[in-house]
Short mmCIF file of C-alpha atoms in Angstrom, two decimals:
data_model
loop_
_atom_site.label_atom_id
_atom_site.label_comp_id
_atom_site.label_asym_id
_atom_site.label_seq_id
_atom_site.Cartn_x
_atom_site.Cartn_y
_atom_site.Cartn_z
CA MET A 1 327.50 114.95 86.77
CA THR A 2 330.56 115.36 85.05
CA THR A 3 330.70 115.30 81.55
CA GLY A 4 333.44 113.67 79.23
CA GLN A 5 334.21 110.98 82.54
CA ASP A 6 334.13 107.13 82.70
CA THR A 7 330.58 106.81 85.11
CA PRO A 8 328.30 104.02 86.39
CA ARG A 9 326.07 106.10 84.74
CA ASN A 10 327.06 105.28 80.64
CA LEU A 11 324.79 103.05 80.27
CA ASP A 12 322.03 105.21 80.99
CA ALA A 13 323.21 108.34 79.34
CA TYR A 14 323.60 105.78 75.67
CA TRP A 15 319.42 105.21 77.14
CA HIS A 16 318.05 108.79 77.87
CA ALA A 17 319.80 109.77 74.71
CA ALA A 18 317.66 107.07 73.03
CA LEU A 19 314.97 107.66 74.93
CA GLY A 20 315.85 111.97 73.74
CA GLN A 21 315.05 111.42 71.02
CA PHE A 22 311.15 109.97 71.01
CA THR A 23 311.01 112.88 73.71
CA GLY A 24 312.23 116.16 72.45
CA GLY A 25 314.36 115.76 75.21
CA LEU A 26 311.62 115.90 77.91
CA SER A 27 312.25 113.70 80.63
CA PRO A 28 309.14 110.94 80.67
CA ALA A 29 310.26 110.89 84.93
CA ALA A 30 309.45 114.11 85.84
CA LEU A 31 305.91 113.75 83.48
CA THR A 32 305.23 110.83 85.07
CA THR A 33 306.04 112.58 88.58
CA ALA A 34 303.74 114.67 88.10
CA TYR A 35 300.54 112.69 86.84
CA VAL A 36 300.97 110.28 89.30
CA ASP A 37 301.03 113.37 92.45
CA TRP A 38 297.80 114.64 90.37
CA TRP A 39 295.77 111.83 90.26
CA MET A 40 296.67 110.35 94.08
CA HIS A 41 294.75 113.94 94.93
CA MET A 42 292.23 114.31 93.24
CA MET A 43 291.02 110.78 94.21
CA GLY A 44 291.52 112.45 97.60
CA SER A 45 289.03 115.43 96.63
CA PRO A 46 285.83 114.16 96.21
CA GLU A 47 284.55 117.39 96.25
CA LYS A 48 286.60 118.27 93.48
CA ARG A 49 285.97 115.60 91.27
CA PHE A 50 281.89 116.14 91.89
CA GLN A 51 282.41 120.15 90.83
CA LEU A 52 283.69 118.16 88.02
CA ALA A 53 281.21 116.48 87.38
CA LYS A 54 278.37 118.57 87.55
CA GLN A 55 280.91 121.13 85.21
CA ALA A 56 280.77 118.07 82.88
CA VAL A 57 276.72 117.26 82.29
CA ARG A 58 276.02 121.85 82.25
CA ASN A 59 274.87 123.02 79.38
CA ARG A 60 278.05 123.67 77.69
CA ALA A 61 274.96 125.92 75.26
CA ALA A 62 275.18 128.25 77.88
CA LEU A 63 279.11 129.21 77.76
CA ASP A 64 281.03 132.06 76.92
CA LYS A 65 282.42 131.85 73.87
CA GLU A 66 286.04 132.68 74.53
CA PRO A 67 288.17 134.93 72.05
CA ASP A 68 289.89 132.27 70.46
CA PRO A 69 292.25 133.34 67.48
CA ARG A 70 291.44 129.67 65.72
CA PHE A 71 287.70 130.73 65.66
CA ALA A 72 287.39 134.26 65.10
CA ASP A 73 286.47 134.00 61.36
CA PRO A 74 283.90 134.33 60.75
CA ALA A 75 283.04 131.03 58.86
CA TRP A 76 283.84 129.39 62.59
CA ASP A 77 279.78 130.62 63.36
CA ARG A 78 277.84 128.26 60.64
CA PHE A 79 276.41 125.03 61.86
CA PRO A 80 277.84 123.05 62.85
CA PHE A 81 281.30 124.41 63.06
CA ASN A 82 279.82 126.74 65.22
CA VAL A 83 278.77 122.89 67.41
CA TYR A 84 282.94 121.80 67.48
CA ALA A 85 284.16 125.10 67.98
CA GLN A 86 281.70 125.85 71.64
CA GLN A 87 282.62 122.28 72.32
CA PHE A 88 286.68 122.42 72.29
CA LEU A 89 286.21 125.34 74.30
CA ALA A 90 283.60 124.00 77.38
CA THR A 91 286.63 120.71 77.14
CA GLN A 92 289.02 123.22 77.42
CA ASN A 93 287.58 124.72 80.34
CA TRP A 94 286.78 121.64 82.27
CA TRP A 95 290.14 120.23 81.74
CA ASP A 96 291.96 123.74 82.76
CA ASP A 97 289.23 123.48 85.86
CA ALA A 98 290.10 119.97 86.30
CA THR A 99 294.41 120.69 86.51
CA THR A 100 294.34 123.49 89.13
CA ASN A 101 292.97 123.93 92.43
CA VAL A 102 293.28 120.34 93.25
CA PRO A 103 293.83 120.34 97.32
CA GLY A 104 297.32 119.03 98.15
CA LEU A 105 298.88 119.03 94.48
CA GLU A 106 302.47 120.47 94.66
CA PRO A 107 302.08 123.54 92.96
CA LYS A 108 305.30 122.93 90.20
CA HIS A 109 303.05 119.09 88.73
CA GLU A 110 299.94 121.39 88.18
CA ASN A 111 301.77 123.41 85.99
CA ILE A 112 303.09 120.43 84.33
CA VAL A 113 299.92 118.95 83.93
CA ASN A 114 298.28 121.60 83.53
CA PHE A 115 300.24 122.44 80.43
CA ALA A 116 300.71 119.05 79.49
CA ALA A 117 296.71 118.99 79.14
CA ARG A 118 297.08 122.11 77.08
CA GLN A 119 299.75 120.22 74.45
CA TRP A 120 297.27 117.72 74.13
CA LEU A 121 294.06 119.49 73.80
CA ASP A 122 295.85 122.41 70.90
CA MET A 123 296.48 119.03 69.32
CA MET A 124 293.32 117.94 69.34
CA SER A 125 291.58 121.52 68.55
CA PRO A 126 288.68 121.54 65.56
CA SER A 127 290.97 123.65 63.97
CA ASN A 128 293.17 121.41 62.76
CA PHE A 129 290.67 118.88 60.70
CA ALA A 130 290.26 119.44 58.00
CA SER A 131 286.64 117.94 58.30
CA THR A 132 285.98 120.17 61.04
CA ASN A 133 287.70 123.55 59.45
CA PRO A 134 285.37 125.35 57.40
CA GLN A 135 288.15 128.06 56.29
CA VAL A 136 290.23 124.71 55.04
CA GLN A 137 287.07 123.28 53.55
CA ILE A 138 286.04 126.58 51.76
CA ARG A 139 289.52 126.99 50.31
CA THR A 140 289.55 123.01 48.92
CA ARG A 141 285.85 123.59 47.45
CA ASP A 142 287.48 126.66 45.94
CA GLU A 143 290.76 125.12 44.47
CA GLY A 144 289.20 121.85 43.92
CA GLY A 145 291.65 120.04 46.29
CA GLN A 146 294.84 121.45 45.28
CA ASN A 147 295.27 122.81 48.32
CA LEU A 148 295.26 119.54 49.81
CA VAL A 149 298.08 118.41 46.91
CA ARG A 150 299.56 121.20 47.67
CA GLY A 151 300.15 120.55 51.14
CA ALA A 152 300.86 116.88 50.91
CA ARG A 153 303.50 118.15 48.79
CA TYR A 154 304.85 120.45 51.59
CA TRP A 155 304.85 117.64 54.15
CA ILE A 156 306.84 115.42 52.29
CA GLU A 157 309.15 118.04 51.85
CA ASP A 158 309.95 119.14 55.67
CA PHE A 159 309.35 114.97 56.53
CA ASN A 160 312.39 114.57 54.47
CA ARG A 161 314.45 117.72 56.33
CA LEU A 162 313.41 116.38 59.43
CA LEU A 163 314.87 113.21 58.77
CA THR A 164 317.94 114.25 57.40
CA GLY A 165 318.25 116.99 60.09
CA GLN A 166 317.77 119.90 57.57
CA PRO A 167 316.33 122.43 58.15
CA ARG A 168 314.28 125.00 56.14
CA THR A 169 315.86 126.56 53.69
CA THR A 170 315.82 130.08 53.98
CA SER A 171 318.31 130.97 51.15
CA GLU A 172 316.69 134.75 50.45
CA TYR A 173 318.20 135.72 53.52
CA ARG A 174 321.89 135.55 53.43
CA VAL A 175 324.33 136.39 56.70
CA GLY A 176 326.67 139.12 55.36
CA ARG A 177 324.63 139.58 52.91
CA GLU A 178 320.78 140.41 53.27
CA LEU A 179 321.44 139.56 57.10
CA ALA A 180 324.23 141.19 59.73
CA THR A 181 325.65 143.85 56.57
CA THR A 182 326.83 146.65 58.77
CA PRO A 183 330.61 147.20 58.25
CA GLY A 184 332.36 146.46 60.89
CA ASP A 185 335.76 144.18 61.73
CA VAL A 186 336.37 141.24 63.96
CA ILE A 187 339.43 142.30 65.87
CA LEU A 188 339.44 139.48 68.27
CA ARG A 189 339.01 135.45 68.28
CA ASN A 190 339.34 133.34 70.59
CA ARG A 191 338.18 129.25 70.89
CA LEU A 192 335.19 130.93 72.39
CA ILE A 193 333.88 134.42 70.75
CA GLU A 194 334.89 137.05 68.07
CA LEU A 195 334.74 140.08 69.03
CA ILE A 196 333.37 142.63 66.17
CA ARG A 197 334.13 146.23 65.71
CA TYR A 198 331.93 148.65 64.47
CA ARG A 199 332.78 151.15 62.24
CA PRO A 200 331.65 155.07 63.27
CA THR A 201 329.77 157.03 61.20
CA THR A 202 329.65 160.22 62.63
CA SER A 203 332.92 162.35 62.87
CA LYS A 204 332.57 162.57 66.93
CA VAL A 205 332.24 159.75 69.09
CA HIS A 206 332.11 159.04 73.00
CA PRO A 207 334.55 157.87 74.56
CA GLU A 208 332.75 155.45 75.72
CA PRO A 209 331.44 152.90 73.27
CA ILE A 210 329.67 149.86 74.32
CA LEU A 211 330.10 146.42 74.37
CA ILE A 212 327.17 144.31 73.79
CA VAL A 213 326.93 141.01 74.75
CA PRO A 214 325.00 138.56 73.00
CA ALA A 215 322.72 135.32 74.47
CA TRP A 216 325.05 131.69 73.54
CA ILE A 217 322.03 130.01 72.51
CA MET A 218 321.05 132.56 69.03
CA LYS A 219 323.05 134.04 66.96
CA TYR A 220 324.62 137.63 67.48
CA TYR A 221 322.84 138.58 64.75
CA VAL A 222 319.63 139.40 65.46
CA LEU A 223 320.49 143.09 66.99
CA ASP A 224 321.90 143.34 63.27
CA LEU A 225 319.33 141.82 61.93
CA THR A 226 318.95 144.01 58.83
CA ALA A 227 319.61 147.66 57.63
CA GLN A 228 316.54 148.33 59.07
CA GLN A 229 316.58 146.33 61.75
CA SER A 230 319.50 146.69 63.72
CA LEU A 231 320.27 147.64 66.89
CA VAL A 232 324.40 148.59 66.69
CA ALA A 233 323.68 150.98 63.63
CA TYR A 234 321.27 152.39 65.20
CA LEU A 235 323.83 153.42 68.44
CA ARG A 236 326.87 153.52 66.31
CA ASP A 237 324.64 156.61 63.96
CA GLN A 238 324.07 158.46 67.59
CA GLY A 239 328.28 158.57 67.71
CA PHE A 240 328.65 155.53 69.81
CA GLU A 241 331.54 152.88 69.25
CA VAL A 242 330.46 149.85 69.40
CA PHE A 243 331.61 146.11 69.95
CA ILE A 244 329.34 143.02 69.75
CA ILE A 245 330.63 139.81 70.86
CA SER A 246 329.70 136.63 68.13
CA TRP A 247 329.96 133.69 69.61
CA LYS A 248 331.21 130.14 68.52
CA ASN A 249 329.03 127.68 67.59
CA PRO A 250 330.53 124.55 69.86
CA ASP A 251 330.92 121.13 69.06
CA LYS A 252 332.10 118.24 70.59
CA ASP A 253 335.77 119.47 71.16
CA ASP A 254 334.02 122.28 73.31
CA ALA A 255 331.91 120.46 76.05
CA GLU A 256 334.75 120.91 78.83
CA LEU A 257 334.20 124.93 78.43
CA SER A 258 332.88 126.06 82.17
CA MET A 259 329.97 128.85 82.67
CA GLN A 260 334.28 130.21 84.60
CA ASP A 261 335.28 129.79 80.52
CA TYR A 262 332.29 132.38 79.18
CA VAL A 263 332.89 134.87 81.60
CA ASP A 264 336.16 134.21 81.28
CA LEU A 265 337.10 133.85 77.32
CA GLY A 266 333.99 136.28 77.10
CA VAL A 267 333.03 139.04 78.85
CA ARG A 268 336.20 139.78 80.51
CA ALA A 269 338.44 138.37 77.04
CA ALA A 270 336.34 141.51 75.06
CA ILE A 271 336.15 144.18 78.60
CA THR A 272 340.33 143.64 78.10
CA ARG A 273 340.54 144.15 73.95
CA ILE A 274 338.00 146.94 74.45
CA LYS A 275 340.61 148.63 77.03
CA GLU A 276 343.84 147.75 74.84
CA LEU A 277 342.75 149.72 72.27
CA GLY A 278 342.17 153.08 74.58
CA HIS A 279 339.31 153.26 76.12
CA ASP A 280 338.71 152.94 79.93
CA ARG A 281 335.52 152.51 80.89
CA LEU A 282 332.21 151.44 78.75
CA HIS A 283 328.93 150.45 78.66
CA ALA A 284 328.32 147.15 78.78
CA THR A 285 324.69 145.53 77.04
CA GLY A 286 323.80 142.16 77.77
CA TYR A 287 320.80 140.63 75.54
CA CYS A 288 318.48 137.33 76.97
CA LEU A 289 321.30 135.29 79.05
CA GLY A 290 324.04 137.11 77.88
CA GLY A 291 322.61 139.70 80.42
CA THR A 292 323.04 137.04 83.02
CA LEU A 293 326.38 136.45 82.16
CA LEU A 294 326.93 140.61 81.86
CA ALA A 295 325.24 140.62 85.65
CA ILE A 296 328.15 137.95 86.25
CA GLY A 297 330.60 139.51 84.61
CA ALA A 298 329.63 142.69 86.12
CA ALA A 299 329.31 141.31 89.64
CA ALA A 300 332.94 140.20 90.05
CA LEU A 301 333.49 142.96 88.52
CA ALA A 302 332.26 145.23 91.24
CA ARG A 303 333.49 142.57 93.65
CA ASP A 304 337.20 143.20 92.70
CA ARG A 305 336.51 146.58 92.62
CA ASP A 306 336.90 147.47 89.37
CA ASP A 307 334.77 150.77 87.70
CA THR A 308 335.57 149.85 84.32
CA LEU A 309 331.52 149.43 83.33
CA ALA A 310 329.46 153.18 83.31
CA SER A 311 326.67 152.13 83.01
CA ILE A 312 324.62 148.46 82.81
CA SER A 313 321.70 148.06 80.53
CA LEU A 314 320.22 144.52 79.69
CA LEU A 315 317.48 143.68 77.72
CA ALA A 316 314.82 141.10 78.73
CA SER A 317 317.70 139.38 81.01
CA GLN A 318 316.35 136.93 83.65
CA VAL A 319 318.75 137.32 86.88
CA ASP A 320 316.72 135.89 89.65
CA PHE A 321 315.17 132.19 88.10
CA SER A 322 312.59 131.71 91.16
CA GLU A 323 309.77 132.76 88.78
CA PRO A 324 311.00 132.26 85.25
CA GLY A 325 307.59 131.56 83.49
CA GLU A 326 306.23 128.02 81.61
CA LEU A 327 309.76 127.66 80.74
CA GLY A 328 310.36 126.33 84.46
CA LEU A 329 308.46 124.03 83.14
CA PHE A 330 310.92 122.45 81.69
CA ILE A 331 313.78 122.81 84.52
CA ASN A 332 313.98 120.29 87.60
CA GLU A 333 316.48 117.28 88.74
CA SER A 334 314.44 114.29 86.83
CA GLN A 335 314.75 116.88 83.25
CA VAL A 336 318.26 118.49 84.09
CA THR A 337 320.01 114.65 84.98
CA PHE A 338 317.58 113.64 81.41
CA LEU A 339 319.87 116.48 79.34
CA GLU A 340 323.22 115.35 80.93
CA ASP A 341 323.25 112.20 80.26
CA ILE A 342 321.74 112.59 76.79
CA MET A 343 324.56 115.42 76.10
CA ALA A 344 326.48 113.35 77.64
CA THR A 345 326.93 110.92 73.98
CA ARG A 346 327.96 113.84 71.94
CA GLY A 347 329.49 116.62 74.55
CA TYR A 348 326.50 119.45 73.53
CA LEU A 349 323.19 119.91 73.40
CA LYS A 350 321.50 120.09 70.01
CA ALA A 351 319.71 123.22 69.31
CA ASP A 352 316.38 121.44 68.28
CA LYS A 353 315.88 120.53 72.33
CA MET A 354 315.94 124.16 72.57
CA SER A 355 313.87 125.02 70.16
CA GLY A 356 311.25 121.95 70.71
CA ALA A 357 311.34 123.62 74.49
CA PHE A 358 310.41 127.06 73.32
CA GLN A 359 307.57 125.93 70.29
CA LEU A 360 305.93 124.28 72.74
CA LEU A 361 305.21 127.28 75.41
CA ARG A 362 303.56 128.97 72.26
CA SER A 363 302.41 126.14 70.77
CA ASN A 364 298.78 127.91 68.36
CA ASP A 365 300.93 129.95 67.22
CA LEU A 366 304.19 128.27 66.05
CA ILE A 367 302.87 124.93 66.23
CA TRP A 368 299.71 124.72 65.10
CA SER A 369 299.00 127.18 62.89
CA ARG A 370 301.79 126.34 60.86
CA VAL A 371 299.66 122.95 60.27
CA ILE A 372 296.93 124.44 59.31
CA ARG A 373 298.84 126.48 56.64
CA HIS A 374 300.75 124.95 55.21
CA TYR A 375 299.38 121.43 55.25
CA LEU A 376 295.56 122.36 54.97
CA LEU A 377 295.52 126.03 53.32
CA GLY A 378 298.67 124.98 50.91
CA GLU A 379 300.80 127.83 51.78
CA ARG A 380 303.89 128.77 52.66
CA THR A 381 305.11 131.08 55.47
CA HIS A 382 306.87 134.09 53.74
CA SER A 383 310.20 134.44 55.12
CA ASN A 384 311.37 137.28 57.03
CA PRO A 385 315.04 138.31 58.39
CA LEU A 386 313.48 137.54 62.17
CA LEU A 387 312.35 133.56 60.72
CA ALA A 388 315.29 133.20 58.67
CA TRP A 389 317.68 134.14 62.32
CA ASN A 390 315.19 131.85 63.56
CA ALA A 391 316.64 129.19 61.67
CA ASP A 392 320.05 129.54 62.14
CA ALA A 393 320.48 127.48 65.98
CA THR A 394 322.77 127.10 67.76
CA ARG A 395 324.98 124.69 70.12
CA MET A 396 325.33 124.22 73.86
CA PRO A 397 328.98 123.22 74.95
CA ALA A 398 328.00 120.62 77.94
CA ARG A 399 329.59 121.22 81.11
CA MET A 400 328.50 125.25 80.95
CA HIS A 401 324.78 124.02 80.12
CA SER A 402 324.41 122.24 82.87
CA GLU A 403 326.38 124.14 85.02
CA TYR A 404 323.20 127.07 84.19
CA LEU A 405 320.72 124.73 84.47
CA ARG A 406 322.23 123.79 87.87
CA HIS A 407 323.35 127.00 90.03
CA LEU A 408 320.86 129.25 87.52
CA PHE A 409 317.53 127.84 86.70
CA LEU A 410 318.06 124.62 90.47
CA LYS A 411 319.57 126.61 92.77
CA ASN A 412 319.18 130.14 91.67
CA GLU A 413 322.50 130.66 93.42
CA LEU A 414 323.06 134.08 91.32
CA ALA A 415 320.00 136.06 93.47
CA LYS A 416 320.78 134.35 96.44
CA GLY A 417 324.08 135.77 96.43
CA GLN A 418 325.73 132.26 96.61
CA PHE A 419 327.22 132.47 92.61
CA LYS A 420 330.83 131.38 92.13
CA VAL A 421 333.27 133.09 89.64
CA ASP A 422 337.16 132.31 90.23
CA GLY A 423 336.46 130.34 93.28
CA ALA A 424 334.65 133.58 94.88
CA THR A 425 330.93 134.21 95.26
CA ILE A 426 329.68 137.98 94.05
CA ALA A 427 326.41 139.49 94.79
CA LEU A 428 324.60 141.74 92.85
CA THR A 429 324.12 143.99 95.39
CA ASP A 430 327.77 145.21 95.18
CA ILE A 431 326.94 146.63 91.53
CA ARG A 432 327.30 150.04 92.27
CA ALA A 433 327.24 151.00 88.14
CA LYS A 434 324.14 152.94 87.13
CA ILE A 435 321.77 150.17 85.00
CA TYR A 436 319.44 150.18 82.46
CA CYS A 437 316.87 147.54 82.31
CA VAL A 438 314.44 146.87 79.70
CA ALA A 439 311.75 143.99 79.91
CA THR A 440 308.98 142.92 77.28
CA GLU A 441 305.67 142.16 77.59
CA THR A 442 304.70 138.81 76.17
CA ASP A 443 307.98 137.33 76.68
CA HIS A 444 307.97 134.52 77.08
CA VAL A 445 311.11 133.49 77.41
CA SER A 446 312.24 136.34 80.23
CA PRO A 447 309.08 137.44 81.53
CA TRP A 448 308.63 140.43 82.46
CA ARG A 449 308.26 139.93 85.49
CA SER A 450 310.66 138.21 87.03
CA VAL A 451 313.18 140.66 84.87
CA TYR A 452 311.56 142.99 87.43
CA ARG A 453 312.79 141.50 90.11
CA LEU A 454 316.30 142.82 89.82
CA LEU A 455 315.29 145.99 91.14
CA LEU A 456 314.85 144.24 94.53
CA LEU A 457 318.51 141.91 93.69
CA THR A 458 320.27 145.92 93.05
CA ASP A 459 321.20 148.57 95.85
CA THR A 460 322.08 151.01 92.93
CA ASP A 461 320.27 153.52 90.22
CA VAL A 462 317.65 151.40 88.42
CA THR A 463 316.32 152.24 85.43
CA PHE A 464 312.96 150.07 84.46
CA VAL A 465 311.57 150.05 80.42
CA LEU A 466 308.38 147.69 80.31
CA THR A 467 308.13 147.81 76.50
CA ASN A 468 305.11 146.12 74.10
CA GLY A 469 305.68 142.31 71.89
CA GLY A 470 307.27 139.75 72.59
CA HIS A 471 311.31 138.60 73.42
CA ASN A 472 312.42 139.29 70.43
CA GLY A 473 309.60 141.99 68.80
CA GLY A 474 309.50 144.24 71.36
CA ILE A 475 313.81 144.50 71.99
CA LEU A 476 313.90 145.00 67.76
CA SER A 477 311.18 147.69 68.51
CA GLU A 478 313.42 150.76 65.93
CA PRO A 479 312.26 154.03 65.49
CA GLY A 480 309.07 154.45 63.05
CA HIS A 481 307.95 150.75 63.86
CA THR A 482 303.91 151.28 64.26
CA GLY A 483 302.14 150.16 67.26
CA ARG A 484 305.24 150.71 69.97
CA HIS A 485 304.67 152.01 73.30
CA PHE A 486 306.70 151.69 76.51
CA ARG A 487 306.15 152.64 79.92
CA CYS A 488 309.10 153.50 82.20
CA THR A 489 310.48 154.35 85.72
CA GLN A 490 312.89 155.02 87.66
CA LYS A 491 314.50 153.33 91.09
CA ALA A 492 316.69 155.57 92.65
CA GLU A 493 318.99 153.53 95.34
CA GLY A 494 317.08 153.56 98.86
CA ASP A 495 313.63 153.93 97.16
CA GLY A 496 311.20 151.82 98.32
CA HIS A 497 309.71 148.65 95.91
CA ILE A 498 307.20 148.91 94.39
CA ALA A 499 305.02 145.28 93.65
CA ALA A 500 305.27 144.33 89.86
CA ALA A 501 301.17 144.66 89.45
CA ASP A 502 301.83 148.09 91.17
CA TRP A 503 304.01 149.47 89.42
CA PHE A 504 302.68 148.08 86.13
CA GLU A 505 299.34 149.84 87.49
CA GLY A 506 300.97 152.94 87.85
CA GLN A 507 302.52 153.63 84.76
CA GLN A 508 300.63 155.33 81.62
CA PRO A 509 302.41 154.12 78.31
CA ARG A 510 304.31 156.30 76.22
CA ASP A 511 303.84 156.34 72.58
CA GLY A 512 306.49 155.14 70.59
CA SER A 513 310.29 153.11 71.00
CA TRP A 514 312.02 153.03 73.70
CA TRP A 515 315.41 153.19 72.25
CA PRO A 516 315.77 156.93 71.59
CA HIS A 517 315.07 156.76 75.58
CA TRP A 518 318.25 154.51 75.74
CA VAL A 519 320.71 156.55 74.07
CA SER A 520 319.54 160.29 75.38
CA TRP A 521 320.02 157.48 79.21
CA LEU A 522 323.24 156.72 77.50
CA LYS A 523 324.53 159.99 76.81
CA LYS A 524 323.26 161.35 80.13
CA ARG A 525 326.17 158.97 81.50
CA SER A 526 328.46 159.32 79.43
CA THR A 527 331.45 162.08 78.56
CA PRO A 528 330.89 164.61 75.07
CA ALA A 529 331.31 163.48 72.24
CA LYS A 530 334.80 164.21 69.78
CA GLN A 531 337.22 163.76 68.05
CA PRO A 532 337.78 159.37 68.59
CA PRO A 533 341.61 159.50 68.82
CA ALA A 534 343.94 157.17 66.01
CA SER A 535 343.96 153.58 67.63
CA LYS A 536 346.21 150.53 65.55
CA PHE A 537 343.82 146.98 66.03
CA GLU A 538 344.87 144.22 63.98
CA ILE A 539 341.83 143.02 61.71
CA LEU A 540 341.17 139.47 61.33
CA ASP A 541 338.38 138.78 59.54
CA ALA A 542 335.39 141.78 58.08
CA ALA A 543 332.27 141.20 59.57
CA PRO A 544 330.47 139.00 60.65
CA GLY A 545 333.01 137.40 61.05
CA ARG A 546 333.42 133.53 60.95
CA TYR A 547 331.83 132.16 63.92
CA VAL A 548 328.36 133.51 63.07
CA MET A 549 328.98 131.30 60.20
CA GLY A 550 329.39 127.62 62.00
#
């Protein structure tokens, strides 16, 4: 679909946009198709139904109680709460078996039905109800019910914010005050980005600066969160001149911005401005979808025989979307068409549509644990810098997001060597710059095995690092952060491929943060630090700039 044009689908667009308000942006047709496929194959498999019937009448008390954080408190060991937990876990096991290994069922439909069943079960967990949660009952008894009074007040507050479209405030952490405080200057502004240059703190800097390309679906300052959790400040203090892109939060006037615009006005515009300051080469770093975009830009540079990039670092970034993890459950032809119609009515995709999908991937952690804590126990989650950043969501222009979903997720054109920049195809195998690739063990956005596939798709040297933590926490792994470890290996050009599972088994974890290891890798690929030459540039604003406030 081409946005902004009058098509026969206008009526469909308004209908789907209205429907999407009730489905969280999910396509009912996609869910229904998966359920019909599952039901038809279940009816056609009497052996499967017989096995499920045997399981249903089995003595549930004989089942081992699975480790589940929802029932970890000792209060769940007492009658009748232990029975509630045991019955729930048995039901959960039954539905997991019922929605998997059904002969003939389309694998994608199996995953969707299994995922949907888990969402319903998570909602019905006995931990979510005051009458069946012993922790809530103990708290209610000790406080004389005041926890439920507070919870009701919190629910009313949150419901009113939902109606008015206002997120829960985090005034304790403000951009430019407590967040994104590393001193710097905006030296470029176009209709899509601001380019921030951070002020060096060392007397000598490496001639090759670092350009960071963050994802456009998040505010850049997750990489400059606080003075203690700032990747850009750490790189700056190691003798590098650091630049970062701050994406504009698009509105309806930006509906026609395309992936080509994100390459031209984003990566290419930033590189051009840095070279105008006298830098011949630079280290490029991309985070999440920013890494995907950087890989696209790097492949285009390589195709055109441009060796500006001294190295490429990809942090929790996918270039192959054949195995995108559970996020892929939300991406199919029906779902993409549904989202295109929603976007056509306003010119962009609202932030809550993407954040809702991410929350469903970890519903116990991000939804139901919050319900229990806020509304049953009467506790407000203490704000922290990462939560404040996470609430500061962004929108996505309609055309770009449609192209991203279709060309990368659905067709996987980048991995296949079919993606086009400037009207000509690009190939990751053209990249000759050495690559430092970081994945995180519990990443629900960019699963590490999917990130690992980069080693199959490139012909250059790749240093692969797998760190513990999730999509954000694993990247924000500053030195001194307790409980951190990482695995690391190098695949040189010409080396044979090792499957992800085999690689993991063969690597011993190293204690500590991966940041110093990365800096050492960067310095080996940089010329010696020296007194920086005087460079003149127009300062448009002080960091963090204007676009991050949008």
